[in-house]
XYZ file of C-alpha atoms in Angstrom:
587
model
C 225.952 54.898 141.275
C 223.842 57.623 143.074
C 220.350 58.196 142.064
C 221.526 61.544 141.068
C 223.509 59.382 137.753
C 221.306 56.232 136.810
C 223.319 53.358 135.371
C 222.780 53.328 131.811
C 220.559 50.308 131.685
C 218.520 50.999 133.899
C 217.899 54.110 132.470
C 217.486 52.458 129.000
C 214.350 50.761 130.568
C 212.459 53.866 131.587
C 213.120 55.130 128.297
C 211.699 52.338 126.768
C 209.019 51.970 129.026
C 207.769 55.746 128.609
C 207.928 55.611 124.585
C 205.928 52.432 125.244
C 203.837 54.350 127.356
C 203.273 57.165 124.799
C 202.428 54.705 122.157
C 200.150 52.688 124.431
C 198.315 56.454 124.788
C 197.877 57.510 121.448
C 196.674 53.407 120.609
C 194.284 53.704 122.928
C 192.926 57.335 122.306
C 192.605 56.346 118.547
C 189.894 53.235 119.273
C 186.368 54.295 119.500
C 185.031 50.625 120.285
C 184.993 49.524 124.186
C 185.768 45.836 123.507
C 189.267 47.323 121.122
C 190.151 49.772 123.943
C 190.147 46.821 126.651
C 191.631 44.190 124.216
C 194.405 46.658 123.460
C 194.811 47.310 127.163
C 195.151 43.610 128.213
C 197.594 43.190 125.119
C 199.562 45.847 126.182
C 200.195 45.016 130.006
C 200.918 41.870 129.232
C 203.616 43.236 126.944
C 204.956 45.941 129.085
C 205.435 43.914 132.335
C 206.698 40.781 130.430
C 203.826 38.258 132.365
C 203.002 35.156 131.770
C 198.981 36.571 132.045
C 196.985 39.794 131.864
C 193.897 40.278 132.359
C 190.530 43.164 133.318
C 187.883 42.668 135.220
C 185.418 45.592 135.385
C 183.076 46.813 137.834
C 179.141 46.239 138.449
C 178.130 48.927 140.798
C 174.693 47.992 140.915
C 175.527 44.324 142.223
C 178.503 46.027 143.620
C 180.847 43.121 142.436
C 184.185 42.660 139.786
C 183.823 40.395 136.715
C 185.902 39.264 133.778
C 185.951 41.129 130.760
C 189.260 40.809 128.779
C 192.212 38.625 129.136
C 195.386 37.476 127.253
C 197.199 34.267 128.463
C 194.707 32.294 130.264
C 194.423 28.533 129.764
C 190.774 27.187 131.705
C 187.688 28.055 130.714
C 186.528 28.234 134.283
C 188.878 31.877 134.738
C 186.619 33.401 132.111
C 183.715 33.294 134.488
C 185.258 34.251 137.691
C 182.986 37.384 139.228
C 184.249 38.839 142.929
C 182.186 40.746 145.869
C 183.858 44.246 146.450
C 186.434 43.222 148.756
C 187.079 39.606 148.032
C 190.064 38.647 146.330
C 192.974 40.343 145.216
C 190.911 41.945 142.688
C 187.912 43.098 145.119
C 190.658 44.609 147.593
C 191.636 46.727 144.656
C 188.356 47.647 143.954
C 187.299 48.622 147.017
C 190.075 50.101 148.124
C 191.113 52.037 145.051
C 194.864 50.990 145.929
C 196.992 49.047 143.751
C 197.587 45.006 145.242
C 199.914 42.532 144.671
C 200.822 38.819 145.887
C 204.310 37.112 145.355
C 202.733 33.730 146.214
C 198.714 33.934 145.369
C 198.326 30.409 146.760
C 199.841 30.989 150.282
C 198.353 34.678 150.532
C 195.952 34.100 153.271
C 194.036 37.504 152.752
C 192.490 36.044 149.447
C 189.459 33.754 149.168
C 189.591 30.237 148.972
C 186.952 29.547 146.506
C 189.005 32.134 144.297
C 192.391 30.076 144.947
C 190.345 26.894 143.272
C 189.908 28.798 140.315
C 193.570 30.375 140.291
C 195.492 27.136 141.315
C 193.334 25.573 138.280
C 195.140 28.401 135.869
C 198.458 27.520 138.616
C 198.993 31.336 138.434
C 200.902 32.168 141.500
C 202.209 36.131 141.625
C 199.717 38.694 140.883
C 199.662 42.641 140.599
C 196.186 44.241 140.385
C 195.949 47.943 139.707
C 193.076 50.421 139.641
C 191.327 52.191 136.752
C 190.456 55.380 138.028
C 188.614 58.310 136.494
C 187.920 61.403 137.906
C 188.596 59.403 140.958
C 185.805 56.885 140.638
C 187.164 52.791 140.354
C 185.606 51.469 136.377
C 187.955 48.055 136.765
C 191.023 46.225 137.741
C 193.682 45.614 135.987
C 196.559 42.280 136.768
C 198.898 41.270 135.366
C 200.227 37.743 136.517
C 202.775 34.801 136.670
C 202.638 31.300 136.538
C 205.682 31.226 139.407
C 207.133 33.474 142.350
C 208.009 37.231 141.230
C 208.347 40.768 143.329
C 206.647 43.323 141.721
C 209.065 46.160 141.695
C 207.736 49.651 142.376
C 208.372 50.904 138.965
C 206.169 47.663 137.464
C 203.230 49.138 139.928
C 203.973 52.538 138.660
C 204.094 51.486 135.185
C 201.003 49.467 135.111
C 198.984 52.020 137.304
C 200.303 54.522 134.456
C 199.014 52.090 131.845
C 195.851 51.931 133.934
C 195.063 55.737 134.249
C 195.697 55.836 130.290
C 193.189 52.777 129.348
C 190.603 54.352 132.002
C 190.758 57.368 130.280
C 190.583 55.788 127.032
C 187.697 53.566 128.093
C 185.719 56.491 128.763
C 186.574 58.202 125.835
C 185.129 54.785 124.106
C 182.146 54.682 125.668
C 181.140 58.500 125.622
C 182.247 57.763 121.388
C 179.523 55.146 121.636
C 177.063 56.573 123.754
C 176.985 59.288 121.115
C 177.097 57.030 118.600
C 173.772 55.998 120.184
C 172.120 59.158 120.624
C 173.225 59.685 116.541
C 172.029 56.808 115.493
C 168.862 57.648 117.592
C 168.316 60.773 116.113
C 168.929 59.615 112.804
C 166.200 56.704 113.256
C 163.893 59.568 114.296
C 164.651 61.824 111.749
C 163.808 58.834 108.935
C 160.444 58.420 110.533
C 159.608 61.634 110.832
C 161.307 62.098 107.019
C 158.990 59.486 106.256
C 155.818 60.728 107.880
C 155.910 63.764 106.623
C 156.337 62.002 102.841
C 153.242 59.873 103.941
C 151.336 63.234 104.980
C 152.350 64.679 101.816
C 150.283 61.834 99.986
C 147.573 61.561 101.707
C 147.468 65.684 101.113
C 147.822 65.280 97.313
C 145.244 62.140 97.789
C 143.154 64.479 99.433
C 143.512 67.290 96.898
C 143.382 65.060 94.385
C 139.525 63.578 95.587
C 137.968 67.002 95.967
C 138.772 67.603 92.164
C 137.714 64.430 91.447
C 134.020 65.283 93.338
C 134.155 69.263 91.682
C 134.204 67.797 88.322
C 131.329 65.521 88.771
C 133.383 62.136 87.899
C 130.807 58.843 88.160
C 131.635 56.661 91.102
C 133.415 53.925 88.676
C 136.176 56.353 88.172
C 136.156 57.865 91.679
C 136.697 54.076 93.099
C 139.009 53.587 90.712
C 141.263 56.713 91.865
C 140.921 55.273 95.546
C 142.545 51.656 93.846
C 145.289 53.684 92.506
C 146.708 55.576 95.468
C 146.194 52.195 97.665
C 147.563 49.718 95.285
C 144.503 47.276 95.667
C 140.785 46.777 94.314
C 137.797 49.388 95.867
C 134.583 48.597 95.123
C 131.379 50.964 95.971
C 128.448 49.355 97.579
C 124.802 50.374 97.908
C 122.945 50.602 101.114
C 121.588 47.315 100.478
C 124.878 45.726 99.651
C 124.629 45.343 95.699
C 127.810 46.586 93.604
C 127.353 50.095 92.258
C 131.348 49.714 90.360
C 133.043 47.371 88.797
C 135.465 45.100 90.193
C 137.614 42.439 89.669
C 136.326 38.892 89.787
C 138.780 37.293 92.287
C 137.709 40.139 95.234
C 135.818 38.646 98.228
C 133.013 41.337 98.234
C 131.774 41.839 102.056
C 129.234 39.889 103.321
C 125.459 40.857 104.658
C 126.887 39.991 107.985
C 130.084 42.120 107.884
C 128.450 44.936 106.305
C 126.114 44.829 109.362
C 128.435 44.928 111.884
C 130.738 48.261 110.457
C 127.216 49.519 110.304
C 126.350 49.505 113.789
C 125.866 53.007 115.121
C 128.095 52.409 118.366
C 130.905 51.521 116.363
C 133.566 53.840 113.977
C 131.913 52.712 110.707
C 135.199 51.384 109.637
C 136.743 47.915 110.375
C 138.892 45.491 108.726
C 137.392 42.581 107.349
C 140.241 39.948 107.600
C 143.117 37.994 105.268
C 141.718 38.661 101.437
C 141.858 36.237 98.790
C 145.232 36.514 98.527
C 147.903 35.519 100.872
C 149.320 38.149 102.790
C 146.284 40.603 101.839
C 143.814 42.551 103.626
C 140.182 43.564 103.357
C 138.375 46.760 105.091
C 135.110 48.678 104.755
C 134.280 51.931 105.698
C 130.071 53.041 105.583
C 130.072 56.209 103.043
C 127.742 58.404 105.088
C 126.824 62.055 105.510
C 125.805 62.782 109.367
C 123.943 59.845 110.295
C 123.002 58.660 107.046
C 124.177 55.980 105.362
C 124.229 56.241 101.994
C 126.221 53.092 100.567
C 129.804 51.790 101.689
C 133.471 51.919 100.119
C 135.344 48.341 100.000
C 138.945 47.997 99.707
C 141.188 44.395 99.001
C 144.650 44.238 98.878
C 147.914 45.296 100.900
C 147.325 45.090 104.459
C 147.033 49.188 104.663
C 148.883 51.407 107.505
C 147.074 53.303 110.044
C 147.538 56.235 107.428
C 146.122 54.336 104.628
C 143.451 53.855 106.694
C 142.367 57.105 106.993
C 142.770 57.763 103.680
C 140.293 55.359 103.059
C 137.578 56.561 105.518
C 138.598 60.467 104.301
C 137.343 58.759 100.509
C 134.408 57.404 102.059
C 133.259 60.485 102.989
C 133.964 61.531 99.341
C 132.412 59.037 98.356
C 129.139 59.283 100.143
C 129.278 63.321 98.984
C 129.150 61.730 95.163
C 126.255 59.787 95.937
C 124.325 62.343 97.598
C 125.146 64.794 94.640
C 124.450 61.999 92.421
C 121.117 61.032 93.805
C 119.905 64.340 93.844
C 120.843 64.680 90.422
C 119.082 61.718 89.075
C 115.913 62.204 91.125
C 115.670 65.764 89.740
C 115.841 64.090 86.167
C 113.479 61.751 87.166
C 111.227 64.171 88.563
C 111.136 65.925 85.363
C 110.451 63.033 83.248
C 107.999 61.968 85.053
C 106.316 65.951 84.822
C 107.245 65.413 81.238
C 105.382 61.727 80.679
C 102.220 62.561 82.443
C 101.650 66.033 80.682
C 102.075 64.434 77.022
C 99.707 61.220 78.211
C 96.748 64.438 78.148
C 98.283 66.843 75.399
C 96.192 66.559 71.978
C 100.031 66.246 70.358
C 101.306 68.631 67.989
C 104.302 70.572 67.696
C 106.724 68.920 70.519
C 109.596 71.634 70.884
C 109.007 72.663 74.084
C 109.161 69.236 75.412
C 112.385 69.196 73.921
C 113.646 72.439 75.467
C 112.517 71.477 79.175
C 114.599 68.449 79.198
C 117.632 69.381 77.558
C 117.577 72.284 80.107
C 117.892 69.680 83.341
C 120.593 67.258 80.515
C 118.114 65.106 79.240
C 118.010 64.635 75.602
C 115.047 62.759 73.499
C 115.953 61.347 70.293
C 113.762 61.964 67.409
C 110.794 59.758 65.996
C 109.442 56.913 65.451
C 109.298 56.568 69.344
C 107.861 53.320 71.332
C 105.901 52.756 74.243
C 107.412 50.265 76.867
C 106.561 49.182 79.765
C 108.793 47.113 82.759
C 107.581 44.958 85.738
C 109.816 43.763 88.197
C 109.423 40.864 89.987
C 110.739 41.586 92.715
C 111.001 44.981 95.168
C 114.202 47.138 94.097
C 114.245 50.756 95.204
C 116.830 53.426 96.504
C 119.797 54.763 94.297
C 120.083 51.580 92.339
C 116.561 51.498 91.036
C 116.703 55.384 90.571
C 120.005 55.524 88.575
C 118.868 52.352 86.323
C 115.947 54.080 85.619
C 117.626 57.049 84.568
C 120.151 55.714 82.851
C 118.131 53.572 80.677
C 116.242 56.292 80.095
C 119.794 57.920 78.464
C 121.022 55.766 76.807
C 117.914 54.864 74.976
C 117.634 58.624 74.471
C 113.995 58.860 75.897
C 111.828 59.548 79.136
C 111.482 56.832 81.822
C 108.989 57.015 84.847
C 109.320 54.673 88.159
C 106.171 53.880 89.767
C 105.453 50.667 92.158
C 106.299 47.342 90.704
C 106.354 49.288 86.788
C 108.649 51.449 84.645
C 107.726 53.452 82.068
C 109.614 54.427 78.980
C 109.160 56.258 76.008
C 111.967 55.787 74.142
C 113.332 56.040 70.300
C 113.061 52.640 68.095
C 111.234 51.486 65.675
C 111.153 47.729 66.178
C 109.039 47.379 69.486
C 110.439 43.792 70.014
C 113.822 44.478 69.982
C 113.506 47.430 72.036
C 111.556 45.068 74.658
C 114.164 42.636 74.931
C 117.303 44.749 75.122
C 115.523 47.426 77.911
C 114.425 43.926 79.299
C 118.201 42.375 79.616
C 119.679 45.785 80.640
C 117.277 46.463 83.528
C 117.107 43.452 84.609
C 121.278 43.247 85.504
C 121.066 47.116 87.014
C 117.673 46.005 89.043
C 119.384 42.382 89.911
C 115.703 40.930 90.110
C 114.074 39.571 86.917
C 112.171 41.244 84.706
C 109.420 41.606 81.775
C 108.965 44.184 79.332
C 106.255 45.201 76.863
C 106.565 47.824 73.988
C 104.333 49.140 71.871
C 104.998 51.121 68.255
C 106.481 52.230 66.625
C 104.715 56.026 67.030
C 105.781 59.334 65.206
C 105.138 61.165 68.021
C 105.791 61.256 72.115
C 102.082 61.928 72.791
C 101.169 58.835 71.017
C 103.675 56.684 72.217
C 102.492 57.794 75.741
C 98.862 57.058 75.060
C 99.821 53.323 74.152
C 101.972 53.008 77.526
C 98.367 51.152 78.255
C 99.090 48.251 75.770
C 102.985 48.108 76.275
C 101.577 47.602 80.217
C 99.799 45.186 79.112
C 101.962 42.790 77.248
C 104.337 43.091 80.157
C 101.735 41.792 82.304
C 100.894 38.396 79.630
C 104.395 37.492 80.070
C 104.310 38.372 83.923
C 101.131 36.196 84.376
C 102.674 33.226 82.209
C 106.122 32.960 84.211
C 108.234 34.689 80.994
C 110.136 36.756 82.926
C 113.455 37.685 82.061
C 112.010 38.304 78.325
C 110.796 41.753 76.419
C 107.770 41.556 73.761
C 105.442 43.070 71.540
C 101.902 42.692 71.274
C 102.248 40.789 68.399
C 105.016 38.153 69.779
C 102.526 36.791 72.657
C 100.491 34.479 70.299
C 97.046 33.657 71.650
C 96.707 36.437 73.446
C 96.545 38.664 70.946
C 92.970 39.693 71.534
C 93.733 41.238 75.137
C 95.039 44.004 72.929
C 92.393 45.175 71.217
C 89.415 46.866 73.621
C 86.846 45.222 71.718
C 88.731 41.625 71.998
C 88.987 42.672 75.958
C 85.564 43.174 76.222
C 84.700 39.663 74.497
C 86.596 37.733 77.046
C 85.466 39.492 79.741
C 82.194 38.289 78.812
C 83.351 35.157 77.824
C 84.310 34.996 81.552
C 81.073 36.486 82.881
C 79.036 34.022 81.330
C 81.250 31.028 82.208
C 81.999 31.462 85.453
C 79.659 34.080 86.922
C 77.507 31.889 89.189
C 81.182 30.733 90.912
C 82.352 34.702 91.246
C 78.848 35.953 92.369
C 79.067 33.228 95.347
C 82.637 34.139 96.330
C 81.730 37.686 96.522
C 78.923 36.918 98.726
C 80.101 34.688 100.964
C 83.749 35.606 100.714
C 84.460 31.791 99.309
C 86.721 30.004 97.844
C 85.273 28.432 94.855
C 87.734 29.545 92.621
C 90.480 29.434 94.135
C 89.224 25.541 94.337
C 88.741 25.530 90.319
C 91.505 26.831 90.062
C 94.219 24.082 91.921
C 91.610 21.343 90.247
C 93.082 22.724 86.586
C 96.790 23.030 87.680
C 97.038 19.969 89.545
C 95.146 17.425 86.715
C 92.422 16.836 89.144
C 94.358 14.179 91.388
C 92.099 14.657 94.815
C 95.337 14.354 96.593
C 97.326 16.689 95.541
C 94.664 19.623 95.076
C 93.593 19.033 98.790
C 97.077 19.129 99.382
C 97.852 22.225 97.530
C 94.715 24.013 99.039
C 95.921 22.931 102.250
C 91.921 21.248 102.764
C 90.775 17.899 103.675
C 89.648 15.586 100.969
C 86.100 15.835 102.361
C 86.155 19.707 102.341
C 87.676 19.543 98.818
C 84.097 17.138 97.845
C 82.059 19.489 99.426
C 83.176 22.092 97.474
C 83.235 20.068 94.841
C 79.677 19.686 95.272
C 79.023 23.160 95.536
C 80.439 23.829 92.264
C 78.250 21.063 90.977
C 75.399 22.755 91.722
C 76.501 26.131 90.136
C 77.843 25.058 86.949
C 76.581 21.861 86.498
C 78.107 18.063 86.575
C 79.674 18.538 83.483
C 82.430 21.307 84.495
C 84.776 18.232 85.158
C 84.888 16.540 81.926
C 84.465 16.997 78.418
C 84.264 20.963 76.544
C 82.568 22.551 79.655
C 85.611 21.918 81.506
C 88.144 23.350 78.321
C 85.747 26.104 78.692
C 85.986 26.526 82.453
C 89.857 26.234 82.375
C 90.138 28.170 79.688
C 87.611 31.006 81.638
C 89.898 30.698 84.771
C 93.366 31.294 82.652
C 91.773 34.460 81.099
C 90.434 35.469 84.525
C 93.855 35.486 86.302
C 95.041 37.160 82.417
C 92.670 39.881 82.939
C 93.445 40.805 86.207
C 97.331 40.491 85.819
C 96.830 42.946 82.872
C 94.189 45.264 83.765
């Protein structure tokens, strides 16, 4: 039969072979993944050509070399890994040549490599086809099909496998721009969260922001500022003085910074904000930022909790700066108050008393407000040095809540306050100083007066009763003149005056040669009392040798007499000494 009139059969198979075609196009242009498209090109080869194998090996261009991909059929483990140089192998000839190849008899073919033929003879494949896949004229892979005995590949096999090859190329591309977009989506999409998500965080940190300068505007204390700060960060804030001590509240279980720490975010080099390490908590985080204005510190802002974000972060430094604004407005606040009550104090210590009113009206025009009578006089010593914002806002806030003046001078407060049980008043001004000063403390108080201006002119004896329990080591305890027993009479002028010549006449040959010769025969009479007169240990405690401690000794001898040591002389010297020190403690 002419080619003109193909026998039926064999144009049955083309028909067959271009439906299969069609369907192997619109398979392949429906997958979107690279490793379906191949798998669905090997699978179909295989089918189409009736081989025992198929198989694709694609192209590195960079290392310029073919390499296994795909494959349906094989039976060693060792054909997976086969890789070719362009130009080696049936495959590399196809590759580099961009022509389709075949082989009846692999095994024989002496154009092919032998190390490949190891590999093949292995898999005992022995006719292979290998056909190009081509787009836009550029070589992406090789594609065989192959049998495990003799076979001529016909020219309408190479045909249909080179058409099966131009499909899948095209396909493969299709795949791998479909993923490559897929990419750049899912790329977009990732940056499009984050910057969803940044601009939620800036959002925050706005309404934060917003949030603190209302917060400042209306004046709220620094408890409930710090406690704002906790909120938005989901941990514990503390505020800190410039010394260190706690100016909030906060939870026991927080790791408060140490001296150390607080030193080093203080260093002017640095950023005045650092992290502080793992909290007390697993998994938590501790930072502190200095709350200053310029280059003043003014206290510091502590934070435990979440590790925070960069974001956070600033946050946190943005409230320190609030936060340093509050205690700046707050500390000119109080010493304005404090300035006033102290006008206030010393102008009703001189005034002959009388109608108070306009001491009323002057401090209720700065917010101070005096409660009404009886009033009491009291007076604080500290035992310690406390100063700065702490000792300013105790002051002033005792002063408030006892609804009365207060006055801070070295070492002494002074309060005139409303009560009338002086004892009472004493001990509760003494407890709740004495936690806002962190340093022990006495108290005296005096009263109870009708007026201010008389409460004020017995600051004097509320002074000193603070000073008895100073000079006998009762700190931490408030009194009234009344309460301190046997020393009653340093109350009364007239009892003062007794014991001060009571002490004259006792020991005023000792005094008289201090004075003169700047000694220290007092001093001497003194450690001989408090130490039981054991030689030892008042030598040791006036750091002396025994035999300068005799010679003393002897000196004193000859101003007092022998009979200082033993006996009622020396109850009477003691006794002289005690009030001495009393005296001067008080006066």
């Amino acid at each position: 039969m002419s080619d003109e009139h193909p026998e039926p059969e064999s144009y049955q198979r083309r028909t067959i072979e271009l439906e299969a075609l069609f369907e192997t196009a619109g398979e392949l242009s429906s997958l979107h993944h690279v490793d379906a498209v191949l798998g669905a090109i090997v699978q179909r080869s295989r089918q189409l050509l009736a081989s025992d194998v198929a198989y694709l090996m694609l192209l590195d261009e960079a290392r310029r070399q073919t390499y296994m991909r795909v494959s349906e059929g094989i039976q060693t483990q060792e054909f997976h890994g086969i890789s070719l140089d362009y130009g080696e192998g049936l495959g590399g000839l196809v590759a580099s040549t961009g022509m389709p190849q075949w082989t009846r008899d692999y095994r024989s073919d002496e154009r092919f490599a032998p190390k490949i033929g190891e590999v093949v003879r292995a898999e005992a494949l022995t006719a292979l086809l290998g056909v190009p896949l081509k787009v836009g004229g550029r070589v992406r892979g090789v594609l065989f099909a192959a049998d495990r005995r003799s076979r001529d590949f016909t020219h309408r096999e190479i045909a249909l496998l080179t058409s099966l090859a131009n499909h899948a190329a095209i396909a493969l591309d299709n795949a791998e721009l479909h993923e490559q977009t897929q990419q750049v989506l899912e790329k977009w999409q990732s940056v499009s969260r984050k910057v969803a998500e940044q601009n939620r965080t800036l959002e925050r940190a706005s309404e934060f922001h917003e949030r603190l300068t209302g917060l400042v505007a209306a004046g709220v204390p620094l408890g409930e500022l710090a406690e704002a700060v906790a909120q938005f960060l989901g941990g514990a804030v503390a505020v800190l003085a410039d010394d260190g001590t706690l100016l909030t509240p906060v939870r026991d279980a927080v790791e408060l910074p140490t001296a150390r720490e607080l030193a080093a975010v203080s260093d002017p080099s640095g950023s005045g904000s650092a992290p502080l390490g793992e909290g007390v908590e697993s998994g938590s985080g501790r930072h502190v930022v200095v709350a200053r204005t310029g280059a003043r510190r003014l206290g510091y802002l502590f934070y435990e909790g979440p590790v925070l974000s960069s974001t956070d972060v600033r946050s946190l430094e943005r409230a320190a700066l609030v936060t340093a604004l509050t205690i700046l407005h707050k500390r000119a606040d109080e010493e304005a108050r404090s300035r006033v009550m102290g006008e206030l104090m010393a102008e009703l210590a001189v005034r002959p008393g009388g109608d108070e009113a306009w001491l009323h009206k002057r401090a209720a025009a700065v917010g101070i407000t005096v409660s009404g009578p009886p009033y009491a006089a009291v007076s604080v010593l500290e035992s310690a040095e406390s100063g700065g914002l702490d000792r300013l806002d105790a002051v002033v806030r005792t002063a408030r809540e006892y609804g009365g003046l207060a006055r801070a001078q070295e070492g002494e407060i002074s309060l005139l306050v409303g009560g009338e049980d002086p004892s009472a008043l004493a001990r509760w001004i003494s407890a709740d100083l004495e936690q806002r000063l962190h340093t022990p403390v006495a108290a005296g108080a005096a009263g109870p007066y009708p007026t201010l201006c008389e409460a004020a002119r017995a600051l004097p004896r509320a002074r000193t009763c603070a000073g008895v329990l100073a000079m006998t080591g009762r700190w931490s305890q408030g009194a009234a003149p009344e309460d301190v027993g046997l020393y009653t009479l340093l109350f009364s002028e007239a009892g003062r005056e007794r014991i001060e010549e009571f002490v004259a006449e006792t020991l005023g040959p000792v005094l008289e040669h201090d004075g003169r010769r700047d000694g220290r025969l007092l001093e001497t009479l003194r450690a001989h009392f408090d130490h039981g007169s054991q030689t030892g240990a008042v030598s040791a405690a006036l750091m002396i040798h025994v035999n300068t401690l005799y010679q003393r000794q002897e000196r004193i001898d000859g101003l007092l007499g022998p009979g200082w040591r033993r006996g009622e002389q020396s109850l009477q010297v003691h006794l002289a000494v005690r009030l001495r020190d009393l005296l001067r403690g008080t006066g």
